[in-house]
PDB file of C-alpha atoms and ligand atoms in Angstrom:
ATOM      1  CA  MET A1373     -21.415   3.371  -9.035  1.00 89.00           C
ATOM      2  CA  ASN A1374     -24.059   3.432  -5.462  1.00 96.00           C
ATOM      3  CA  ARG A1375     -22.713   4.960  -3.255  1.00 96.00           C
ATOM      4  CA  ILE A1376     -24.212   5.429   1.074  1.00 97.00           C
ATOM      5  CA  ASN A1377     -23.334   7.308   3.871  1.00 98.00           C
ATOM      6  CA  LEU A1378     -21.513   6.205   6.245  1.00 97.00           C
ATOM      7  CA  GLU A1379     -24.575   5.099   8.233  1.00 97.00           C
ATOM      8  CA  ALA A1380     -26.081   3.123   5.646  1.00 98.00           C
ATOM      9  CA  ALA A1381     -22.155   0.493   5.950  1.00 98.00           C
ATOM     10  CA  ILE A1382     -23.718   0.083   9.432  1.00 98.00           C
ATOM     11  CA  ALA A1383     -26.604  -0.704   8.715  1.00 98.00           C
ATOM     12  CA  ALA A1384     -25.941  -3.303   5.581  1.00 98.00           C
ATOM     13  CA  MET A1385     -22.879  -4.688   8.341  1.00 98.00           C
ATOM     14  CA  GLN A1386     -25.857  -4.571  10.967  1.00 98.00           C
ATOM     15  CA  GLY A1387     -28.122  -6.867   8.858  1.00 98.00           C
ATOM     16  CA  ALA A1388     -25.968  -9.330   7.536  1.00 98.00           C
ATOM     17  CA  SER A1389     -25.808 -12.452   9.942  1.00 98.00           C
ATOM     18  CA  SER A1390     -21.441 -13.817   8.120  1.00 98.00           C
ATOM     19  CA  PHE A1391     -18.954 -11.723   7.313  1.00 98.00           C
ATOM     20  CA  THR A1392     -15.894 -12.396   4.881  1.00 98.00           C
ATOM     21  CA  LEU A1393     -13.512  -9.358   5.067  1.00 98.00           C
ATOM     22  CA  THR A1394     -10.603  -9.110   2.576  1.00 98.00           C
ATOM     23  CA  THR A1395      -8.233  -6.062   1.470  1.00 98.00           C
ATOM     24  CA  HIS A1396      -5.565  -5.334  -1.721  1.00 94.00           C
ATOM     25  CA  ILE A1397      -2.270  -7.927  -3.150  1.00 92.00           C
ATOM     26  CA  ASN A1398       0.625  -6.313  -2.266  1.00 88.00           C
ATOM     27  CA  PRO A1399      -0.855  -5.456   1.239  1.00 94.00           C
ATOM     28  CA  ASP A1400       0.782  -3.004   3.097  1.00 93.00           C
ATOM     29  CA  GLY A1401       0.008  -0.911   6.391  1.00 96.00           C
ATOM     30  CA  ASP A1402      -3.449   0.810   5.851  1.00 97.00           C
ATOM     31  CA  ALA A1403      -4.453  -2.707   3.696  1.00 97.00           C
ATOM     32  CA  ILE A1404      -3.972  -5.268   6.872  1.00 98.00           C
ATOM     33  CA  GLY A1405      -4.173  -2.251   9.607  1.00 98.00           C
ATOM     34  CA  SER A1406      -7.891  -1.361   7.988  1.00 98.00           C
ATOM     35  CA  LEU A1407      -9.018  -4.958   7.723  1.00 98.00           C
ATOM     36  CA  LEU A1408      -8.041  -5.493  11.354  1.00 98.00           C
ATOM     37  CA  ALA A1409      -9.259  -2.827  13.277  1.00 98.00           C
ATOM     38  CA  LEU A1410     -12.878  -3.561  10.501  1.00 98.00           C
ATOM     39  CA  GLU A1411     -12.853  -6.755  12.048  1.00 98.00           C
ATOM     40  CA  HIS A1412     -11.902  -5.661  15.113  1.00 98.00           C
ATOM     41  CA  PHE A1413     -15.190  -3.269  14.179  1.00 98.00           C
ATOM     42  CA  LEU A1414     -17.613  -5.730  13.246  1.00 98.00           C
ATOM     43  CA  ARG A1415     -16.605  -7.949  16.607  1.00 98.00           C
ATOM     44  CA  ALA A1416     -17.485  -4.816  18.234  1.00 98.00           C
ATOM     45  CA  LEU A1417     -21.327  -4.499  17.282  1.00 98.00           C
ATOM     46  CA  GLY A1418     -22.196  -8.060  18.261  1.00 98.00           C
ATOM     47  CA  LYS A1419     -20.407  -9.985  15.086  1.00 98.00           C
ATOM     48  CA  ASP A1420     -19.556 -13.180  15.497  1.00 97.00           C
ATOM     49  CA  ASP A1421     -19.048 -15.286  12.207  1.00 98.00           C
ATOM     50  CA  ILE A1422     -15.778 -13.411  10.516  1.00 98.00           C
ATOM     51  CA  VAL A1423     -13.374 -13.971   8.144  1.00 98.00           C
ATOM     52  CA  CYS A1424     -10.726 -12.618   7.111  1.00 98.00           C
ATOM     53  CA  VAL A1425      -8.534 -13.431   4.002  1.00 98.00           C
ATOM     54  CA  CYS A1426      -5.695 -12.148   1.806  1.00 98.00           C
ATOM     55  CA  ALA A1427      -4.610 -13.259  -1.898  1.00 96.00           C
ATOM     56  CA  ASP A1428      -1.222 -12.137  -0.331  1.00 95.00           C
ATOM     57  CA  PRO A1429       0.405 -13.538   3.238  1.00 94.00           C
ATOM     58  CA  VAL A1430       0.842 -10.785   5.662  1.00 96.00           C
ATOM     59  CA  PRO A1431       4.157  -9.097   4.901  1.00 93.00           C
ATOM     60  CA  ARG A1432       6.539  -9.646   8.510  1.00 91.00           C
ATOM     61  CA  ILE A1433       6.769  -6.360   9.720  1.00 93.00           C
ATOM     62  CA  TYR A1434       2.783  -6.635  10.442  1.00 96.00           C
ATOM     63  CA  GLU A1435       2.303  -9.876  11.824  1.00 96.00           C
ATOM     64  CA  TRP A1436       3.071  -8.743  14.748  1.00 97.00           C
ATOM     65  CA  LEU A1437      -0.576  -6.836  14.681  1.00 98.00           C
ATOM     66  CA  PRO A1438      -3.852  -7.985  16.944  1.00 95.00           C
ATOM     67  CA  GLY A1439      -5.484 -10.789  14.435  1.00 96.00           C
ATOM     68  CA  ALA A1440      -3.032 -10.541  12.135  1.00 98.00           C
ATOM     69  CA  ASP A1441      -2.667 -14.522  12.830  1.00 97.00           C
ATOM     70  CA  ARG A1442      -6.353 -15.167  12.024  1.00 96.00           C
ATOM     71  CA  ILE A1443      -6.387 -13.782   8.689  1.00 98.00           C
ATOM     72  CA  ARG A1444      -6.383 -16.400   5.491  1.00 98.00           C
ATOM     73  CA  THR A1445      -5.517 -17.719   2.171  1.00 97.00           C
ATOM     74  CA  PRO A1446      -7.515 -18.030  -0.705  1.00 97.00           C
ATOM     75  CA  ALA A1447      -7.503 -22.007  -0.996  1.00 96.00           C
ATOM     76  CA  GLN A1448      -8.458 -21.480   3.514  1.00 97.00           C
ATOM     77  CA  LEU A1449     -11.716 -19.650   2.801  1.00 96.00           C
ATOM     78  CA  GLY A1450     -14.939 -21.823   2.503  1.00 94.00           C
ATOM     79  CA  ALA A1451     -17.675 -20.042   1.757  1.00 95.00           C
ATOM     80  CA  ILE A1452     -18.149 -16.002   1.349  1.00 97.00           C
ATOM     81  CA  GLY A1453     -20.031 -15.008   4.025  1.00 98.00           C
ATOM     82  CA  GLU A1454     -23.541 -12.862   3.809  1.00 98.00           C
ATOM     83  CA  LEU A1455     -21.870  -9.410   3.972  1.00 98.00           C
ATOM     84  CA  LEU A1456     -18.275  -9.380   1.629  1.00 98.00           C
ATOM     85  CA  ILE A1457     -16.182  -5.992   2.921  1.00 98.00           C
ATOM     86  CA  VAL A1458     -13.766  -5.284   0.710  1.00 98.00           C
ATOM     87  CA  ILE A1459     -10.887  -2.192   2.060  1.00 98.00           C
ATOM     88  CA  ASP A1460      -8.460  -0.665   0.561  1.00 95.00           C
ATOM     89  CA  VAL A1461      -9.504  -0.896  -2.215  1.00 94.00           C
ATOM     90  CA  ALA A1462     -12.202  -1.042  -4.606  1.00 94.00           C
ATOM     91  CA  GLN A1463     -11.737  -3.211  -8.325  1.00 93.00           C
ATOM     92  CA  PHE A1464     -11.991  -7.187  -7.116  1.00 95.00           C
ATOM     93  CA  ALA A1465      -9.105  -7.558 -10.039  1.00 91.00           C
ATOM     94  CA  ARG A1466      -6.264  -6.296  -7.268  1.00 91.00           C
ATOM     95  CA  VAL A1467      -8.260  -8.433  -4.517  1.00 95.00           C
ATOM     96  CA  GLY A1468      -6.711 -11.193  -6.363  1.00 95.00           C
ATOM     97  CA  ALA A1469      -7.574 -14.441  -5.995  1.00 95.00           C
ATOM     98  CA  VAL A1470     -10.271 -13.544  -3.111  1.00 95.00           C
ATOM     99  CA  ALA A1471     -12.180 -12.710  -6.483  1.00 96.00           C
ATOM    100  CA  ALA A1472     -12.885 -15.667  -8.487  1.00 95.00           C
ATOM    101  CA  LYS A1473     -15.187 -17.017  -4.774  1.00 95.00           C
ATOM    102  CA  ILE A1474     -17.125 -13.864  -4.707  1.00 96.00           C
ATOM    103  CA  PRO A1475     -20.916 -15.254  -6.485  1.00 95.00           C
ATOM    104  CA  GLU A1476     -22.272 -12.773  -8.910  1.00 94.00           C
ATOM    105  CA  GLY A1477     -24.045 -10.346  -7.731  1.00 93.00           C
ATOM    106  CA  HIS A1478     -23.666 -11.526  -3.696  1.00 97.00           C
ATOM    107  CA  PRO A1479     -23.838  -8.476  -1.419  1.00 98.00           C
ATOM    108  CA  VAL A1480     -20.503  -5.999  -1.391  1.00 98.00           C
ATOM    109  CA  LEU A1481     -19.040  -2.993   0.703  1.00 98.00           C
ATOM    110  CA  VAL A1482     -16.325  -1.533  -0.806  1.00 98.00           C
ATOM    111  CA  LEU A1483     -14.617   0.985   1.199  1.00 98.00           C
ATOM    112  CA  ASP A1484     -11.693   3.470   0.669  1.00 96.00           C
ATOM    113  CA  HIS A1485     -10.352   6.410   0.139  1.00 93.00           C
ATOM    114  CA  HIS A1486      -8.072   5.573  -3.482  1.00 87.00           C
ATOM    115  CA  LEU A1487      -9.725   7.611  -6.636  1.00 82.00           C
ATOM    116  CA  GLU A1488     -12.413   5.030  -8.093  1.00 82.00           C
ATOM    117  CA  ASP A1489     -14.327   5.910 -11.338  1.00 84.00           C
ATOM    118  CA  THR A1490     -15.859   2.432 -11.216  1.00 91.00           C
ATOM    119  CA  PRO A1491     -15.574   0.850  -7.981  1.00 95.00           C
ATOM    120  CA  SER A1492     -17.055  -2.866  -8.593  1.00 96.00           C
ATOM    121  CA  GLY A1493     -19.393  -4.453  -6.045  1.00 97.00           C
ATOM    122  CA  THR A1494     -22.526  -3.306  -4.260  1.00 97.00           C
ATOM    123  CA  LEU A1495     -22.047  -0.289  -1.586  1.00 98.00           C
ATOM    124  CA  HIS A1496     -19.380   1.943  -1.769  1.00 98.00           C
ATOM    125  CA  TYR A1497     -17.767   4.684   0.401  1.00 98.00           C
ATOM    126  CA  ILE A1498     -14.846   5.458  -1.170  1.00 96.00           C
ATOM    127  CA  HIS A1499     -13.517   8.946  -0.213  1.00 95.00           C
ATOM    128  CA  PRO A1500     -10.129  10.142  -1.140  1.00 91.00           C
ATOM    129  CA  GLU A1501      -9.914  12.437   1.013  1.00 92.00           C
ATOM    130  CA  TYR A1502      -9.380  10.621   3.759  1.00 95.00           C
ATOM    131  CA  ALA A1503      -4.585   9.739   4.242  1.00 93.00           C
ATOM    132  CA  ALA A1504      -5.967   5.990   4.997  1.00 96.00           C
ATOM    133  CA  SER A1505      -8.788   3.213   4.521  1.00 97.00           C
ATOM    134  CA  ALA A1506      -7.946   2.717   8.864  1.00 98.00           C
ATOM    135  CA  GLU A1507      -9.431   6.517   9.164  1.00 98.00           C
ATOM    136  CA  ILE A1508     -12.866   4.754   7.365  1.00 98.00           C
ATOM    137  CA  VAL A1509     -13.012   2.183  10.097  1.00 98.00           C
ATOM    138  CA  ALA A1510     -12.544   4.916  13.261  1.00 98.00           C
ATOM    139  CA  ASP A1511     -14.891   7.057  10.768  1.00 98.00           C
ATOM    140  CA  LEU A1512     -17.040   3.674  11.714  1.00 98.00           C
ATOM    141  CA  PHE A1513     -16.725   3.695  15.828  1.00 98.00           C
ATOM    142  CA  GLU A1514     -18.219   7.634  16.059  1.00 97.00           C
ATOM    143  CA  ALA A1515     -20.614   6.754  13.561  1.00 97.00           C
ATOM    144  CA  ALA A1516     -22.321   4.305  15.516  1.00 98.00           C
ATOM    145  CA  GLY A1517     -20.944   5.031  18.997  1.00 98.00           C
ATOM    146  CA  LEU A1518     -18.536   2.315  19.903  1.00 98.00           C
ATOM    147  CA  PRO A1519     -15.795   3.308  21.550  1.00 98.00           C
ATOM    148  CA  ILE A1520     -12.124   1.999  19.531  1.00 98.00           C
ATOM    149  CA  SER A1521     -10.167  -0.555  21.661  1.00 97.00           C
ATOM    150  CA  ARG A1522      -6.739  -0.216  22.212  1.00 98.00           C
ATOM    151  CA  GLU A1523      -6.400  -3.142  19.259  1.00 98.00           C
ATOM    152  CA  ALA A1524      -8.684  -1.483  17.066  1.00 98.00           C
ATOM    153  CA  ALA A1525      -6.774   1.354  17.428  1.00 98.00           C
ATOM    154  CA  GLU A1526      -3.649  -0.239  16.927  1.00 98.00           C
ATOM    155  CA  CYS A1527      -4.344  -1.526  13.222  1.00 98.00           C
ATOM    156  CA  ALA A1528      -6.709   1.668  12.647  1.00 98.00           C
ATOM    157  CA  TYR A1529      -2.956   3.868  13.229  1.00 98.00           C
ATOM    158  CA  VAL A1530      -0.509   1.100  12.002  1.00 98.00           C
ATOM    159  CA  GLY A1531      -3.134   1.770   8.309  1.00 98.00           C
ATOM    160  CA  LEU A1532      -2.930   5.754   8.717  1.00 98.00           C
ATOM    161  CA  THR A1533       1.101   6.650  10.176  1.00 98.00           C
ATOM    162  CA  THR A1534       2.102   3.996   7.305  1.00 96.00           C
ATOM    163  CA  ASP A1535       0.144   5.840   4.723  1.00 93.00           C
ATOM    164  CA  THR A1536       1.485   8.493   5.155  1.00 94.00           C
ATOM    165  CA  GLY A1537       4.937   7.791   5.486  1.00 92.00           C
ATOM    166  CA  GLY A1538       4.911   8.735   9.138  1.00 96.00           C
ATOM    167  CA  PHE A1539       2.800  11.782   8.432  1.00 97.00           C
ATOM    168  CA  ARG A1540       4.916  12.994   5.983  1.00 92.00           C
ATOM    169  CA  TYR A1541       3.362  12.928   2.101  1.00 87.00           C
ATOM    170  CA  ALA A1542       1.305  15.293   1.161  1.00 84.00           C
ATOM    171  CA  ASN A1543      -2.467  13.676   2.332  1.00 89.00           C
ATOM    172  CA  THR A1544      -0.998  14.227   6.135  1.00 94.00           C
ATOM    173  CA  ASN A1545      -3.795  16.877   6.892  1.00 95.00           C
ATOM    174  CA  VAL A1546      -5.089  18.688  10.465  1.00 96.00           C
ATOM    175  CA  ARG A1547      -7.377  15.387  10.025  1.00 96.00           C
ATOM    176  CA  ALA A1548      -4.975  12.946   9.637  1.00 96.00           C
ATOM    177  CA  HIS A1549      -3.229  14.307  13.059  1.00 97.00           C
ATOM    178  CA  GLU A1550      -6.511  14.926  14.900  1.00 97.00           C
ATOM    179  CA  ARG A1551      -7.551  11.292  14.601  1.00 97.00           C
ATOM    180  CA  ALA A1552      -4.014   9.699  15.193  1.00 98.00           C
ATOM    181  CA  ALA A1553      -4.163  11.837  18.545  1.00 98.00           C
ATOM    182  CA  ARG A1554      -7.791   9.928  19.976  1.00 98.00           C
ATOM    183  CA  LEU A1555      -6.024   6.501  18.952  1.00 98.00           C
ATOM    184  CA  ILE A1556      -2.918   7.994  20.521  1.00 98.00           C
ATOM    185  CA  ALA A1557      -5.101   7.721  23.349  1.00 98.00           C
ATOM    186  CA  THR A1558      -6.219   5.161  23.803  1.00 98.00           C
ATOM    187  CA  GLY A1559      -2.548   3.533  24.881  1.00 98.00           C
ATOM    188  CA  LEU A1560      -0.860   3.482  21.880  1.00 98.00           C
ATOM    189  CA  ASP A1561       3.193   2.977  22.487  1.00 98.00           C
ATOM    190  CA  VAL A1562       4.265   5.087  19.560  1.00 98.00           C
ATOM    191  CA  ALA A1563       7.750   5.042  19.784  1.00 98.00           C
ATOM    192  CA  ASP A1564       7.429   0.969  19.367  1.00 98.00           C
ATOM    193  CA  ILE A1565       4.686   1.393  16.515  1.00 98.00           C
ATOM    194  CA  SER A1566       7.302   3.667  14.167  1.00 97.00           C
ATOM    195  CA  ARG A1567      10.400   1.247  15.155  1.00 97.00           C
ATOM    196  CA  ARG A1568       8.318  -1.503  14.031  1.00 96.00           C
ATOM    197  CA  CYS A1569       6.618  -0.204  11.040  1.00 96.00           C
ATOM    198  CA  PHE A1570       9.897   1.473   9.717  1.00 94.00           C
ATOM    199  CA  ASP A1571      12.668   0.750  10.841  1.00 92.00           C
ATOM    200  CA  VAL A1572      12.964  -2.447  11.728  1.00 89.00           C
ATOM    201  CA  MET A1573      15.305  -4.203   8.879  1.00 89.00           C
ATOM    202  CA  SER A1574      15.315  -7.694   7.294  1.00 88.00           C
ATOM    203  CA  ILE A1575      18.785  -9.138   6.269  1.00 90.00           C
ATOM    204  CA  ALA A1576      17.734  -9.872   3.505  1.00 90.00           C
ATOM    205  CA  LYS A1577      16.795  -6.289   2.650  1.00 92.00           C
ATOM    206  CA  PHE A1578      20.185  -4.712   4.160  1.00 93.00           C
ATOM    207  CA  GLU A1579      21.893  -7.204   1.514  1.00 93.00           C
ATOM    208  CA  LEU A1580      19.466  -6.206  -1.166  1.00 94.00           C
ATOM    209  CA  LEU A1581      20.071  -1.825   0.141  1.00 96.00           C
ATOM    210  CA  ARG A1582      24.290  -2.732   0.235  1.00 95.00           C
ATOM    211  CA  HIS A1583      23.700  -3.992  -3.881  1.00 95.00           C
ATOM    212  CA  VAL A1584      21.305  -0.549  -4.545  1.00 97.00           C
ATOM    213  CA  LEU A1585      24.037   1.800  -2.969  1.00 97.00           C
ATOM    214  CA  ASP A1586      27.389   0.142  -4.192  1.00 97.00           C
ATOM    215  CA  ARG A1587      25.758   0.470  -8.020  1.00 97.00           C
ATOM    216  CA  THR A1588      23.807   4.033  -8.049  1.00 98.00           C
ATOM    217  CA  SER A1589      25.104   5.743 -11.162  1.00 98.00           C
ATOM    218  CA  PHE A1590      23.239   9.654 -11.885  1.00 98.00           C
ATOM    219  CA  ALA A1591      22.780  11.261 -14.866  1.00 98.00           C
ATOM    220  CA  GLU A1592      21.585  14.264 -16.087  1.00 97.00           C
ATOM    221  CA  ASP A1593      24.044  16.119 -14.570  1.00 97.00           C
ATOM    222  CA  GLY A1594      23.293  15.025 -11.027  1.00 97.00           C
ATOM    223  CA  ARG A1595      19.264  14.816 -11.396  1.00 97.00           C
ATOM    224  CA  VAL A1596      18.668  11.186 -12.210  1.00 98.00           C
ATOM    225  CA  ALA A1597      20.427   7.981  -9.657  1.00 98.00           C
ATOM    226  CA  TRP A1598      19.836   4.649 -11.486  1.00 98.00           C
ATOM    227  CA  SER A1599      20.542   1.841  -9.745  1.00 98.00           C
ATOM    228  CA  TYR A1600      20.128  -1.665 -10.100  1.00 97.00           C
ATOM    229  CA  LEU A1601      19.489  -5.489  -8.948  1.00 95.00           C
ATOM    230  CA  ASP A1602      19.186  -8.944 -10.737  1.00 92.00           C
ATOM    231  CA  GLU A1603      17.749 -12.042 -11.119  1.00 89.00           C
ATOM    232  CA  ALA A1604      20.554 -13.729  -8.355  1.00 88.00           C
ATOM    233  CA  ASP A1605      21.028 -10.359  -5.041  1.00 88.00           C
ATOM    234  CA  LEU A1606      17.343 -11.306  -4.833  1.00 82.00           C
ATOM    235  CA  ALA A1607      17.887 -15.674  -5.533  1.00 82.00           C
ATOM    236  CA  LEU A1608      20.925 -14.813  -2.721  1.00 77.00           C
ATOM    237  CA  ALA A1609      19.709 -12.785   0.072  1.00 72.00           C
ATOM    238  CA  THR A1610      16.881 -14.489  -0.495  1.00 72.00           C
ATOM    239  CA  ALA A1611      14.111 -11.347  -0.811  1.00 71.00           C
ATOM    240  CA  SER A1612      10.260 -11.566  -0.536  1.00 75.00           C
ATOM    241  CA  HIS A1613       8.657  -9.188  -2.272  1.00 74.00           C
ATOM    242  CA  GLU A1614       8.319  -6.561   0.494  1.00 79.00           C
ATOM    243  CA  ASP A1615      12.109  -6.393   0.588  1.00 85.00           C
ATOM    244  CA  THR A1616      12.605  -4.550  -1.715  1.00 88.00           C
ATOM    245  CA  ASN A1617      10.394  -1.689  -0.655  1.00 85.00           C
ATOM    246  CA  GLY A1618      11.317   1.760  -0.517  1.00 88.00           C
ATOM    247  CA  LEU A1619      14.703   0.989  -1.665  1.00 95.00           C
ATOM    248  CA  VAL A1620      14.178   3.074  -4.273  1.00 96.00           C
ATOM    249  CA  ASN A1621      13.527   6.228  -2.153  1.00 94.00           C
ATOM    250  CA  PHE A1622      17.540   5.483  -0.916  1.00 96.00           C
ATOM    251  CA  THR A1623      18.400   6.706  -4.525  1.00 97.00           C
ATOM    252  CA  ARG A1624      15.758   9.682  -4.322  1.00 95.00           C
ATOM    253  CA  ASN A1625      16.927  10.936  -1.686  1.00 94.00           C
ATOM    254  CA  ILE A1626      20.040  11.920  -2.834  1.00 96.00           C
ATOM    255  CA  GLU A1627      20.254  15.783  -2.897  1.00 96.00           C
ATOM    256  CA  GLY A1628      20.184  17.375  -5.971  1.00 96.00           C
ATOM    257  CA  VAL A1629      18.275  14.006  -7.587  1.00 97.00           C
ATOM    258  CA  ASP A1630      15.399  15.267  -8.709  1.00 96.00           C
ATOM    259  CA  VAL A1631      14.360  11.532 -10.505  1.00 98.00           C
ATOM    260  CA  GLY A1632      15.058   8.076  -8.631  1.00 98.00           C
ATOM    261  CA  ILE A1633      15.586   4.560  -9.497  1.00 98.00           C
ATOM    262  CA  LEU A1634      15.073   1.071  -9.725  1.00 97.00           C
ATOM    263  CA  PHE A1635      15.663  -1.157 -11.661  1.00 97.00           C
ATOM    264  CA  ARG A1636      14.785  -5.161 -10.598  1.00 95.00           C
ATOM    265  CA  GLN A1637      15.585  -8.333 -12.969  1.00 93.00           C
ATOM    266  CA  SER A1638      12.358  -9.867 -11.968  1.00 87.00           C
ATOM    267  CA  ALA A1639      13.639 -11.919 -15.462  1.00 89.00           C
ATOM    268  CA  PRO A1640      15.612 -12.840 -17.553  1.00 89.00           C
ATOM    269  CA  SER A1641      13.569 -10.950 -20.596  1.00 93.00           C
ATOM    270  CA  GLU A1642      11.309  -9.032 -17.495  1.00 95.00           C
ATOM    271  CA  VAL A1643      11.966  -5.734 -15.323  1.00 96.00           C
ATOM    272  CA  LYS A1644      10.426  -4.483 -13.239  1.00 94.00           C
ATOM    273  CA  LEU A1645      11.021  -0.656 -12.928  1.00 96.00           C
ATOM    274  CA  SER A1646      10.710   1.828  -9.585  1.00 95.00           C
ATOM    275  CA  MET A1647      10.730   5.735 -10.219  1.00 96.00           C
ATOM    276  CA  ARG A1648      10.148   8.596  -7.681  1.00 95.00           C
ATOM    277  CA  ALA A1649      10.139  11.288  -8.818  1.00 94.00           C
ATOM    278  CA  LYS A1650      10.331  15.164  -7.242  1.00 89.00           C
ATOM    279  CA  LYS A1651       8.252  18.728  -8.449  1.00 80.00           C
ATOM    280  CA  GLY A1652       9.097  19.616 -11.537  1.00 85.00           C
ATOM    281  CA  ILE A1653       8.426  16.065 -13.211  1.00 92.00           C
ATOM    282  CA  ASN A1654       5.796  13.459 -12.880  1.00 92.00           C
ATOM    283  CA  ALA A1655       6.773   9.515 -12.949  1.00 94.00           C
ATOM    284  CA  ALA A1656       3.323   8.141 -13.526  1.00 89.00           C
ATOM    285  CA  GLN A1657       3.736  10.336 -17.153  1.00 93.00           C
ATOM    286  CA  VAL A1658       7.638   9.984 -17.974  1.00 96.00           C
ATOM    287  CA  LEU A1659       6.405   5.324 -17.662  1.00 95.00           C
ATOM    288  CA  LYS A1660       2.333   5.461 -19.320  1.00 93.00           C
ATOM    289  CA  PRO A1661       3.652   5.628 -22.253  1.00 96.00           C
ATOM    290  CA  PHE A1662       5.504   2.489 -21.294  1.00 96.00           C
ATOM    291  CA  GLY A1663       2.179   0.798 -19.019  1.00 92.00           C
ATOM    292  CA  GLY A1664       3.395   1.959 -16.364  1.00 88.00           C
ATOM    293  CA  GLY A1665       1.082   3.461 -13.551  1.00 81.00           C
ATOM    294  CA  GLY A1666       1.065   5.705 -10.279  1.00 77.00           C
ATOM    295  CA  HIS A1667       0.989   8.872  -9.053  1.00 79.00           C
ATOM    296  CA  ALA A1668       3.366  12.087 -10.185  1.00 84.00           C
ATOM    297  CA  GLY A1669       5.445  10.780  -7.427  1.00 86.00           C
ATOM    298  CA  ALA A1670       6.105   7.440  -7.186  1.00 86.00           C
ATOM    299  CA  ALA A1671       5.090   5.028 -10.277  1.00 89.00           C
ATOM    300  CA  GLY A1672       6.260   1.869 -11.831  1.00 91.00           C
ATOM    301  CA  ALA A1673       5.816  -0.114 -14.335  1.00 94.00           C
ATOM    302  CA  THR A1674       6.006  -3.626 -15.895  1.00 94.00           C
ATOM    303  CA  LEU A1675       9.027  -4.113 -19.086  1.00 97.00           C
ATOM    304  CA  ALA A1676      10.224  -7.213 -21.344  1.00 97.00           C
ATOM    305  CA  MET A1677      12.810  -5.931 -21.324  1.00 96.00           C
ATOM    306  CA  ASP A1678      17.075  -6.359 -20.492  1.00 95.00           C
ATOM    307  CA  LEU A1679      18.455  -4.704 -18.339  1.00 95.00           C
ATOM    308  CA  GLU A1680      20.391  -2.956 -20.382  1.00 96.00           C
ATOM    309  CA  THR A1681      17.596  -2.181 -22.647  1.00 97.00           C
ATOM    310  CA  ALA A1682      15.376  -0.868 -19.810  1.00 97.00           C
ATOM    311  CA  ARG A1683      17.570   1.661 -18.475  1.00 97.00           C
ATOM    312  CA  VAL A1684      18.913   2.757 -22.537  1.00 98.00           C
ATOM    313  CA  ALA A1685      15.101   3.201 -22.476  1.00 98.00           C
ATOM    314  CA  ILE A1686      13.972   3.992 -19.128  1.00 98.00           C
ATOM    315  CA  LEU A1687      16.733   7.197 -19.052  1.00 98.00           C
ATOM    316  CA  ASP A1688      15.734   8.560 -22.434  1.00 97.00           C
ATOM    317  CA  ALA A1689      12.304   8.984 -21.449  1.00 97.00           C
ATOM    318  CA  VAL A1690      13.802  10.615 -18.505  1.00 97.00           C
ATOM    319  CA  HIS A1691      15.669  12.979 -20.281  1.00 97.00           C
ATOM    320  CA  ALA A1692      12.592  14.094 -22.318  1.00 96.00           C
ATOM    321  CA  GLY A1693      10.530  14.450 -19.355  1.00 95.00           C
ATOM    322  CA  LEU A1694      13.797  16.436 -17.698  1.00 94.00           C
ATOM    323  CA  ASN A1695      14.124  18.426 -20.867  1.00 91.00           C
ATOM    324  CA  PRO A1696      10.916  19.186 -22.764  1.00 84.00           C
ATOM    325  CA  ASP A1697      11.520  22.524 -24.532  1.00 79.00           C
ATOM    326  CA  LYS A1698      14.551  20.605 -26.187  1.00 69.00           C
ATOM    327  CA  ASN A1699      12.909  17.883 -27.488  1.00 53.00           C
ATOM    328  CA  PRO A1700      10.135  17.417 -30.648  1.00 52.00           C
TER     329      PRO A1700
HETATM  330 MN1   MN B2386      -4.809   3.025   1.686  1.00 76.55          MN
END
């Protein structure tokens, strides 16, 4: 790891004349928000040869962000710019098809807030204490002594508000609120941004939610709530990946429930599952034997099983996780 400070990151940007900016696959609000805020920052630095690219399409709920229409697909990308900047992710494996275009040893600046010991790239500004990568971009504006424009602030605010779950998650702290205040001061319409990010539901998502609620079952005396979607549901609703985002929360949020699970059959013998857990059980640990990963409170896995086999296996593992003393 080649750790640098903000000033060195700015110097690296000042020293280059063409830029490619990218972020992770399945981009979320912070991926798109921080990517676009960074593009605005480079323009504020006086740079104009900047191409943003993402391996996956911009989720519909973020299409309105200033500059989102300029984000290219890997197929539309020519040669990588003099400096490649990767934001909100530190592994080339997670930037998808863009990774194949990175020449061996090319200068790559990584800006990220995920815990990462062995990042890809050549220059690293990686700090898990940031609630969102968008905060890093806000810091870049301040360190460079450049005022943040309303457009850039809007992008950064979307990254910050979505990565903190609307300032509700454990990563929400004084700094995140203070930063948000400075972004809002540029003239942001917080109510409008919040509605766009959190309240708008696609018709497909609504149809899927109907099924999820209708099929929710309980186990472990009400401490576990689980539901499922099968291939036919996903096809009927012509749903995209983003339409299933967050549906698992409806199971977890039920009173008395400690573990919420949503199974999604993605092929005849493939099930993707999302798990949300409250204190007392670690979702990432429960899913580890299944090749899953994530955090204590939120984890996921892909199982090469049919729906029923996956359900039995996972509910057994959750039973063991909730009753550690009763198991050998
Ligand atoms: Mn992030």
